[in-house]
Amino acid sequence: MAEINLVEAVNLALAHELARDEAVVLLGEDIGANGGVFRATVGLQQRFGAGRVVDTPLAETAIVGTAIGMAAMGLRPVAEIQFSGFLYPAIDHLINHAARLRNRTRGRLTCPLVVRTPCGGGIHAPEHHSESPEAMLAHTPGLRVVMPSSPARAYGLLLAAIRDPDPVMFLEPTRMYRLFRQEVADDGEALPLDVCFTLRGGTDLTLVSWGAMLHETQAAADALATEGISAEVIDVATLKPLDLPTILESVARTGRCVIVHEAARTAGLGAEIAAGLAEEGLYSLLAPVQRVTGYDTVMPLSRLETQYLPSVERIVAAARKTLEAS
């Protein structure tokens, strides 16, 4: 068992699957000789060869389109898009082909494809390097959307994504890549997809988040605890399909819910979760659901980045508002 950060956990999972299954192939810009822009694939081409860790041209449409063809013919490609802001040229392939291949062929073909891409802000990069497109992707039937929040979950969820018979968008929070280390065993044990993880038990309110915002959310839970407020913390992890029952069960115990995400507020996944609570958990709620989110603007440049991202203070204020309401 080694103490590693999130980007090293991604590398560990990719190496494990390349060694375990000869059908696994990696492709993307600079992922071979250079090891990727964040070094997520460093050393893998040297270990497994250029035929299985493939450097591609600067062409996201070609990367994803080629990967879909490979998946349809029995391979298990893992495509890397350098930043989620560069994903948009490949959206046609993802929505019209990858997500629909099983349905279009009535199950004759599947698409065991993983598209990995860094996402989110917090690294002082231009806006195209700081996108949070999870709601757009989650709106696509047939496409699974996963976002880890720690090295252990990155390792286990990526193993599960590669082994899944259908396409998975694996969104890696850039800010979390080297934020902290955690002990991770390279044991090949996948974590379950399509479930939330309860990171902390609580009785007074439920904090729901995913990806990099779990860092601030857990810090907010710590701050609330100093005031005698017990907050349960839930990591959504798989954003589509959403494990709403776990959130409903938590809110049935606590009566209050604050949802935190750094993506823009309007039509974000926080709204979907809030709607689910209104439809199926209204009588459990002692106060209105609160959302703490990014703003309906383009991610600002680095000097204003921290003003855009939800802070511990904003999360704590929303928690207090739910308590005051009841």
Short mmCIF file of C-alpha atoms in Angstrom, two decimals:
data_model
loop_
_atom_site.label_atom_id
_atom_site.label_comp_id
_atom_site.label_asym_id
_atom_site.label_seq_id
_atom_site.Cartn_x
_atom_site.Cartn_y
_atom_site.Cartn_z
CA MET A 1 0.00 0.00 0.00
CA ALA A 2 1.43 3.37 -1.05
CA GLU A 3 0.55 6.93 -0.07
CA ILE A 4 -0.24 8.65 -3.37
CA ASN A 5 -2.09 11.65 -4.75
CA LEU A 6 -5.05 11.57 -7.13
CA VAL A 7 -3.10 11.83 -10.39
CA GLU A 8 -0.83 9.00 -9.24
CA ALA A 9 -3.93 6.95 -8.40
CA VAL A 10 -5.17 7.45 -11.97
CA ASN A 11 -1.81 6.27 -13.28
CA LEU A 12 -1.91 3.24 -10.97
CA ALA A 13 -5.39 2.24 -12.13
CA LEU A 14 -4.48 2.63 -15.81
CA ALA A 15 -1.34 0.53 -15.35
CA HIS A 16 -3.30 -2.17 -13.52
CA GLU A 17 -5.88 -2.47 -16.31
CA LEU A 18 -3.27 -2.40 -19.08
CA ALA A 19 -1.53 -5.32 -17.37
CA ARG A 20 -4.76 -7.19 -16.62
CA ASP A 21 -6.58 -6.88 -19.94
CA GLU A 22 -4.90 -6.77 -23.35
CA ALA A 23 -8.01 -5.12 -24.81
CA VAL A 24 -7.29 -1.92 -22.85
CA VAL A 25 -5.69 0.79 -25.01
CA LEU A 26 -4.89 4.40 -24.10
CA LEU A 27 -4.94 7.24 -26.61
CA GLY A 28 -4.60 11.00 -26.40
CA GLU A 29 -2.42 14.02 -26.99
CA ASP A 30 1.10 13.72 -25.49
CA ILE A 31 0.09 10.80 -23.25
CA GLY A 32 2.96 8.58 -24.39
CA ALA A 33 6.40 10.10 -24.58
CA ASN A 34 5.49 13.05 -22.34
CA GLY A 35 3.18 11.19 -19.96
CA GLY A 36 0.27 13.61 -20.43
CA VAL A 37 -0.09 17.28 -19.54
CA PHE A 38 -0.56 16.40 -15.84
CA ARG A 39 1.66 13.27 -16.02
CA ALA A 40 -1.29 10.95 -15.45
CA THR A 41 0.14 8.45 -17.95
CA VAL A 42 3.84 8.89 -17.22
CA GLY A 43 5.87 5.73 -17.79
CA LEU A 44 3.01 3.74 -19.31
CA GLN A 45 4.20 3.86 -22.93
CA GLN A 46 7.65 2.76 -21.89
CA ARG A 47 6.13 -0.15 -19.97
CA PHE A 48 3.37 -1.27 -22.37
CA GLY A 49 4.56 0.01 -25.74
CA ALA A 50 3.45 2.60 -28.28
CA GLY A 51 0.83 0.22 -29.66
CA ARG A 52 -1.18 0.36 -26.44
CA VAL A 53 -0.37 3.88 -25.21
CA VAL A 54 -0.89 5.92 -28.35
CA ASP A 55 0.12 9.54 -28.94
CA THR A 56 -2.49 11.19 -31.17
CA PRO A 57 -2.64 14.39 -33.22
CA LEU A 58 -4.16 17.50 -31.69
CA ALA A 59 -7.68 16.47 -32.74
CA GLU A 60 -10.31 15.73 -30.09
CA THR A 61 -12.91 14.72 -32.69
CA ALA A 62 -10.51 12.11 -34.08
CA ILE A 63 -9.50 10.87 -30.63
CA VAL A 64 -13.06 10.14 -29.48
CA GLY A 65 -14.29 9.00 -32.89
CA THR A 66 -11.42 6.53 -33.21
CA ALA A 67 -11.99 5.31 -29.65
CA ILE A 68 -15.67 4.61 -30.35
CA GLY A 69 -14.73 2.48 -33.36
CA MET A 70 -12.18 0.62 -31.27
CA ALA A 71 -14.76 0.00 -28.53
CA ALA A 72 -17.36 -1.25 -31.00
CA MET A 73 -14.85 -3.79 -32.29
CA GLY A 74 -14.03 -5.26 -28.88
CA LEU A 75 -11.25 -3.10 -27.45
CA ARG A 76 -11.53 -1.10 -24.24
CA PRO A 77 -10.10 2.31 -25.14
CA VAL A 78 -9.39 4.99 -22.55
CA ALA A 79 -9.19 8.35 -24.32
CA GLU A 80 -7.70 11.42 -22.69
CA ILE A 81 -8.85 14.96 -23.45
CA GLN A 82 -6.24 17.36 -22.07
CA PHE A 83 -8.79 19.76 -20.56
CA SER A 84 -12.58 19.52 -20.43
CA GLY A 85 -12.82 22.81 -22.31
CA PHE A 86 -11.34 21.00 -25.32
CA LEU A 87 -14.03 18.30 -25.22
CA TYR A 88 -16.66 20.17 -27.24
CA PRO A 89 -15.47 19.18 -30.74
CA ALA A 90 -16.00 15.54 -29.69
CA ILE A 91 -19.50 16.05 -28.27
CA ASP A 92 -21.09 14.96 -31.57
CA HIS A 93 -19.36 11.58 -31.30
CA LEU A 94 -20.20 11.19 -27.61
CA ILE A 95 -23.90 12.06 -27.87
CA ASN A 96 -24.79 10.72 -31.30
CA HIS A 97 -22.64 7.60 -31.34
CA ALA A 98 -21.03 6.46 -28.08
CA ALA A 99 -24.13 6.97 -25.95
CA ARG A 100 -26.51 5.48 -28.54
CA LEU A 101 -24.55 2.54 -29.93
CA ARG A 102 -26.16 -0.11 -27.70
CA ASN A 103 -29.67 1.18 -28.43
CA ARG A 104 -29.03 1.77 -32.13
CA THR A 105 -27.84 -1.81 -32.66
CA ARG A 106 -30.43 -3.30 -30.26
CA GLY A 107 -27.62 -4.61 -28.09
CA ARG A 108 -25.57 -6.16 -30.89
CA LEU A 109 -22.76 -3.68 -30.22
CA THR A 110 -21.70 -1.99 -27.01
CA CYS A 111 -19.26 0.84 -26.39
CA PRO A 112 -16.90 0.08 -23.48
CA LEU A 113 -15.21 3.45 -23.74
CA VAL A 114 -13.81 5.74 -21.05
CA VAL A 115 -13.08 9.39 -21.79
CA ARG A 116 -10.89 10.94 -19.11
CA THR A 117 -10.55 14.68 -18.77
CA PRO A 118 -9.44 17.14 -16.08
CA CYS A 119 -12.19 19.54 -15.05
CA GLY A 120 -12.89 22.44 -12.75
CA GLY A 121 -11.05 25.53 -11.61
CA GLY A 122 -8.60 26.38 -8.90
CA ILE A 123 -5.29 26.08 -10.75
CA HIS A 124 -5.07 29.67 -12.09
CA ALA A 125 -5.64 28.61 -15.68
CA PRO A 126 -7.61 30.26 -18.53
CA GLU A 127 -11.33 29.53 -18.71
CA HIS A 128 -11.01 26.76 -21.32
CA HIS A 129 -8.93 24.88 -18.74
CA SER A 130 -11.45 25.34 -15.91
CA GLU A 131 -14.76 24.03 -17.25
CA SER A 132 -17.33 22.08 -15.18
CA PRO A 133 -19.44 20.39 -17.88
CA GLU A 134 -20.94 17.58 -15.80
CA ALA A 135 -24.59 18.72 -16.10
CA MET A 136 -24.39 18.90 -19.89
CA LEU A 137 -22.89 15.40 -20.05
CA ALA A 138 -25.32 13.97 -17.50
CA HIS A 139 -28.23 15.15 -19.67
CA THR A 140 -27.21 12.60 -22.33
CA PRO A 141 -29.05 9.26 -22.12
CA GLY A 142 -26.66 6.33 -22.33
CA LEU A 143 -23.65 8.20 -20.95
CA ARG A 144 -22.41 7.51 -17.43
CA VAL A 145 -20.70 10.45 -15.68
CA VAL A 146 -18.25 9.87 -12.81
CA MET A 147 -16.18 12.34 -10.77
CA PRO A 148 -13.83 11.12 -8.00
CA SER A 149 -12.91 13.25 -5.01
CA SER A 150 -9.93 11.40 -3.52
CA PRO A 151 -7.04 9.14 -4.61
CA ALA A 152 -8.76 5.99 -3.30
CA ARG A 153 -11.99 6.74 -5.13
CA ALA A 154 -10.11 7.74 -8.29
CA TYR A 155 -8.37 4.36 -8.32
CA GLY A 156 -11.44 2.26 -7.58
CA LEU A 157 -13.88 4.17 -9.77
CA LEU A 158 -11.53 4.27 -12.76
CA LEU A 159 -11.10 0.48 -12.57
CA ALA A 160 -14.89 0.13 -12.57
CA ALA A 161 -15.28 2.58 -15.46
CA ILE A 162 -12.78 0.72 -17.65
CA ARG A 163 -14.52 -2.59 -16.94
CA ASP A 164 -17.99 -1.21 -17.63
CA PRO A 165 -19.58 -2.30 -20.94
CA ASP A 166 -20.94 1.18 -21.70
CA PRO A 167 -19.37 4.63 -22.20
CA VAL A 168 -18.18 6.52 -19.13
CA MET A 169 -17.11 10.15 -18.86
CA PHE A 170 -14.49 10.20 -16.12
CA LEU A 171 -14.07 13.78 -14.92
CA GLU A 172 -10.93 14.34 -12.85
CA PRO A 173 -10.94 17.48 -10.65
CA THR A 174 -7.72 19.25 -11.59
CA ARG A 175 -7.43 21.01 -8.24
CA MET A 176 -7.42 17.63 -6.48
CA TYR A 177 -4.62 16.09 -8.54
CA ARG A 178 -1.89 16.95 -6.04
CA LEU A 179 -3.87 18.49 -3.18
CA PHE A 180 -3.33 15.64 -0.71
CA ARG A 181 -2.09 12.07 -0.42
CA GLN A 182 -3.88 8.96 0.73
CA GLU A 183 -2.97 5.32 1.20
CA VAL A 184 -4.15 3.29 -1.79
CA ALA A 185 -3.60 -0.43 -2.30
CA ASP A 186 -2.97 -1.52 -5.88
CA ASP A 187 -5.18 -4.57 -5.41
CA GLY A 188 -7.42 -4.27 -8.47
CA GLU A 189 -10.52 -3.83 -6.32
CA ALA A 190 -13.03 -1.64 -8.15
CA LEU A 191 -15.47 0.59 -6.29
CA PRO A 192 -19.14 0.38 -7.24
CA LEU A 193 -20.47 2.81 -9.81
CA ASP A 194 -23.91 4.42 -9.51
CA VAL A 195 -23.75 4.84 -5.72
CA CYS A 196 -23.06 7.74 -3.38
CA PHE A 197 -20.49 7.46 -0.60
CA THR A 198 -21.29 8.72 2.88
CA LEU A 199 -18.04 10.25 4.10
CA ARG A 200 -19.28 11.43 7.47
CA GLY A 201 -22.34 10.71 9.56
CA GLY A 202 -24.49 13.51 10.97
CA THR A 203 -27.88 14.29 12.48
CA ASP A 204 -28.62 18.00 11.88
CA LEU A 205 -28.23 18.46 8.12
CA THR A 206 -26.94 16.76 4.98
CA LEU A 207 -24.16 18.28 2.85
CA VAL A 208 -24.10 16.87 -0.70
CA SER A 209 -21.21 17.48 -3.10
CA TRP A 210 -18.80 15.86 -5.55
CA GLY A 211 -15.34 16.28 -7.01
CA ALA A 212 -13.07 19.05 -5.75
CA MET A 213 -15.81 20.74 -3.74
CA LEU A 214 -15.75 17.87 -1.25
CA HIS A 215 -12.60 19.50 0.13
CA GLU A 216 -14.45 22.68 1.13
CA THR A 217 -17.59 20.75 2.06
CA GLN A 218 -15.75 18.58 4.57
CA ALA A 219 -13.97 21.64 5.95
CA ALA A 220 -17.39 23.27 6.39
CA ALA A 221 -18.60 20.19 8.26
CA ASP A 222 -15.58 20.52 10.57
CA ALA A 223 -16.37 24.21 11.15
CA LEU A 224 -20.01 23.43 11.90
CA ALA A 225 -18.97 20.74 14.36
CA THR A 226 -17.18 23.38 16.45
CA GLU A 227 -20.60 25.03 16.85
CA GLY A 228 -22.23 21.77 17.89
CA ILE A 229 -23.85 21.20 14.48
CA SER A 230 -23.63 17.64 13.19
CA ALA A 231 -23.42 17.53 9.37
CA GLU A 232 -23.60 14.37 7.28
CA VAL A 233 -21.39 14.57 4.16
CA ILE A 234 -22.26 12.68 0.96
CA ASP A 235 -19.99 12.29 -2.06
CA VAL A 236 -22.21 11.77 -5.10
CA ALA A 237 -19.28 10.29 -7.13
CA THR A 238 -21.44 8.93 -9.97
CA LEU A 239 -23.41 11.90 -11.25
CA LYS A 240 -25.33 9.92 -13.84
CA PRO A 241 -27.13 7.71 -13.00
CA LEU A 242 -27.76 9.49 -9.71
CA ASP A 243 -28.09 7.50 -6.50
CA LEU A 244 -30.98 9.59 -5.17
CA PRO A 245 -32.12 6.97 -2.60
CA THR A 246 -28.94 7.44 -0.52
CA ILE A 247 -29.53 11.21 -0.41
CA LEU A 248 -33.21 10.71 0.44
CA GLU A 249 -32.32 8.34 3.29
CA SER A 250 -29.88 10.88 4.70
CA VAL A 251 -32.34 13.78 4.49
CA ALA A 252 -35.01 11.61 6.12
CA ARG A 253 -32.70 11.49 9.16
CA THR A 254 -31.46 15.10 9.14
CA GLY A 255 -34.38 17.06 7.67
CA ARG A 256 -32.15 19.57 5.91
CA CYS A 257 -29.92 19.61 2.82
CA VAL A 258 -27.24 21.87 1.34
CA ILE A 259 -25.92 20.99 -2.14
CA VAL A 260 -22.49 22.27 -3.18
CA HIS A 261 -20.98 22.37 -6.67
CA GLU A 262 -18.59 24.67 -8.51
CA ALA A 263 -20.41 24.51 -11.86
CA ALA A 264 -22.73 27.36 -12.82
CA ARG A 265 -25.94 27.50 -10.81
CA THR A 266 -28.65 27.45 -13.50
CA ALA A 267 -29.63 23.89 -14.54
CA GLY A 268 -26.72 22.46 -12.57
CA LEU A 269 -26.90 19.01 -11.02
CA GLY A 270 -27.74 20.63 -7.71
CA ALA A 271 -31.09 21.61 -9.21
CA GLU A 272 -31.71 17.99 -10.26
CA ILE A 273 -30.98 16.75 -6.74
CA ALA A 274 -33.19 19.46 -5.23
CA ALA A 275 -36.02 18.50 -7.60
CA GLY A 276 -35.64 14.85 -6.57
CA LEU A 277 -35.88 15.84 -2.91
CA ALA A 278 -39.00 17.90 -3.64
CA GLU A 279 -40.64 15.05 -5.54
CA GLU A 280 -39.75 12.17 -3.24
CA GLY A 281 -38.60 13.63 0.05
CA LEU A 282 -40.67 16.75 0.63
CA TYR A 283 -42.20 15.56 3.88
CA SER A 284 -38.76 14.84 5.30
CA LEU A 285 -37.60 18.42 4.83
CA LEU A 286 -37.71 20.80 7.78
CA ALA A 287 -36.34 23.70 5.70
CA PRO A 288 -35.89 24.61 2.03
CA VAL A 289 -32.97 22.99 0.22
CA GLN A 290 -30.02 25.35 -0.21
CA ARG A 291 -27.54 25.39 -3.12
CA VAL A 292 -24.02 26.79 -2.93
CA THR A 293 -22.61 26.97 -6.45
CA GLY A 294 -20.50 28.77 -8.95
CA TYR A 295 -22.06 31.73 -10.71
CA ASP A 296 -23.73 31.99 -14.11
CA THR A 297 -20.60 33.44 -15.65
CA VAL A 298 -17.51 32.19 -17.42
CA MET A 299 -14.84 31.10 -14.93
CA PRO A 300 -12.86 34.29 -14.25
CA LEU A 301 -9.11 34.64 -14.54
CA SER A 302 -6.93 33.70 -11.61
CA ARG A 303 -7.27 36.88 -9.53
CA LEU A 304 -11.03 36.35 -9.16
CA GLU A 305 -11.06 32.56 -9.24
CA THR A 306 -11.43 32.17 -5.49
CA GLN A 307 -14.42 34.54 -5.57
CA TYR A 308 -16.15 32.26 -8.07
CA LEU A 309 -15.53 28.94 -6.32
CA PRO A 310 -17.81 28.13 -3.36
CA SER A 311 -15.97 28.76 -0.12
CA VAL A 312 -16.19 27.18 3.32
CA GLU A 313 -17.79 30.41 4.54
CA ARG A 314 -20.55 30.27 1.91
CA ILE A 315 -21.29 26.63 2.73
CA VAL A 316 -21.43 27.32 6.48
CA ALA A 317 -23.74 30.30 5.87
CA ALA A 318 -26.11 28.14 3.80
CA ALA A 319 -26.11 25.48 6.53
CA ARG A 320 -27.00 28.06 9.16
CA LYS A 321 -29.81 29.34 6.93
CA THR A 322 -31.40 25.88 6.78
CA LEU A 323 -31.19 25.59 10.56
CA GLU A 324 -32.67 29.04 11.12
CA ALA A 325 -35.54 28.36 8.71
CA SER A 326 -36.91 25.60 10.92
#
